Amino acid sequence: MKINKNYLKLEENYLFTEIALRTKKFIDENPDKPVIKLGIGDVTLPLSPFVADAMIAAFQELKHKESFRGYGPELGYGFAKNAVKEYYKGYGVDIEMEEITIGDGIGSDIANITDLFAKGENTVLVPDPVYPLYKATSLMDGQKIVYLPCTAENKFVPIPPKDIKADMIYLCSPNNPTGATFTYDQLKAWVDYANSCGAVILYDNAYERFIEDSDKPHSIFEIEGAKTCAMEFGSLSKTAGFTCVRSGYSIVPLSLKDESGLSLNKMWQQRQTTKYNGAPYPQQRGIVAALSEQGMKDADKNISEYKRNGQLIMQALDEKSIFYTGGVNSPYIWFQCPSGLTSWEFFDRMLNEIYVVGTPGVGFGECGEGYFRLSMFNTYELTAEAMQRFRAWKI
Ligand code: MLT
């Protein structure tokens, strides 16, 4: 056999796997130490009863001969796509039903869609720091990666490079990990750039519901010209607490074509109908409930609760006069490691000395070295306890 040697370019372990392994080792060796996890962005508040009941009702249907269902449409049920369409209308964005596909989350969709692009032949722009999946999948595909340094000086906002003709561009706004969120003007600059060089923007929209500022778009399709250069990926994981349920959607515009006129929408449909059997029926009923008015009211309530945790983290950093960003339009707080420590040194010390787990900034890219990320997704009580330890910590 001939294996894909590009895998040799990957880190030994994916970032969140490495954190989990180090945490497990510490817990195994120190079973009496109460570890608090503020690392991976995993939700802790329960599902909205309204949403959970919709999924339970869907499972109940499957118990009866009259309402039992087998395979669903690979690209998603019409009712689920319609819920996405209506949700976007709320932001003044018109999406065609054929542009929407339902999947099991952004991670798989944004990785699977790379099947559409010639391996080893694309120049890919990847902000640094950013969610590590984009770099990993681009490495697996042997693409040429150009990193866009995002630092405190440019407020962690990537800007289109003047001297590079890109083919693919990953953007995540609000950014994971920094929380930097494009304004309309900043995103318009990216849309214009992508259209000018025939590139495609893969827009990760996982955290849009956390946006508070009114000058920040909730979808790239709010920007004129985006439908010829962008695809967008949405998720219910952090919004409706679906990290376990698994549900997301992708929007690939009908007018998104390569230079020879081939439709990416058509290719994505071919890819999904061939390699995917469709998202589970109960999850798709869950999407409808989660995107409804009641579902979003419940989601927003949970988001406010998480933001209360964020306040605790930011107060602790303020007390220690540590520079940080994020926490307003996103569920992560991104800060400079004190005492000049590297990201992993800080990780190890925080785990060993106050038993708190976070995410080392360097795991999101080289520009993240010397930075650290804390998630606001744990419970209020445990976040408060973690921050009490943090404030008392001599670092
Ligand atoms: C994160 O912690 O960055 C994300 O929650 C991980 C993920 O969504 O896969």
PDB file of C-alpha atoms and ligand atoms in Angstrom, residues 14 16 39-42 131-132 176 207 238 332 359 364 373, ligand 1:
ATOM      1  CA  TYR A  14      -3.954  16.745  18.003  1.00  0.00           C
ATOM      2  CA  PHE A  16      -7.074  18.581  22.459  1.00  0.00           C
ATOM      3  CA  GLY A  39      -9.515  23.697  28.378  1.00  0.00           C
ATOM      4  CA  ILE A  40     -11.549  22.328  25.465  1.00  0.00           C
ATOM      5  CA  GLY A  41     -14.663  24.385  24.778  1.00  0.00           C
ATOM      6  CA  ASP A  42     -17.147  21.792  25.944  1.00  0.00           C
ATOM      7  CA  TYR A 131      -8.575  26.593  15.462  1.00  0.00           C
ATOM      8  CA  PRO A 132      -5.974  23.908  14.627  1.00  0.00           C
ATOM      9  CA  ASN A 176     -11.178  30.736  18.227  1.00  0.00           C
ATOM     10  CA  TYR A 207     -19.482  31.282  17.671  1.00  0.00           C
ATOM     11  CA  LYS A 238     -21.829  25.872  21.543  1.00  0.00           C
ATOM     12  CA  TYR A 332     -12.847  32.140  25.200  1.00  0.00           C
ATOM     13  CA  THR A 359      -5.337  25.406  26.406  1.00  0.00           C
ATOM     14  CA  PHE A 364      -3.309  27.335  17.774  1.00  0.00           C
ATOM     15  CA  ARG A 373      -6.792  30.250  26.431  1.00  0.00           C
TER      16      ARG A 373
HETATM   17  C1  MLT B   1     -12.245  24.226  21.173  1.00  0.00           C
HETATM   18  O1  MLT B   1     -12.105  24.012  22.381  1.00  0.00           O
HETATM   19  O2  MLT B   1     -11.509  24.955  20.530  1.00  0.00           O
HETATM   20  C2  MLT B   1     -13.347  23.532  20.470  1.00  0.00           C
HETATM   21  O3  MLT B   1     -14.400  23.353  21.295  1.00  0.00           O
HETATM   22  C3  MLT B   1     -12.934  22.217  19.990  1.00  0.00           C
HETATM   23  C4  MLT B   1     -13.867  21.757  18.943  1.00  0.00           C
HETATM   24  O4  MLT B   1     -14.892  22.357  18.684  1.00  0.00           O
HETATM   25  O5  MLT B   1     -13.532  20.751  18.320  1.00  0.00           O
END
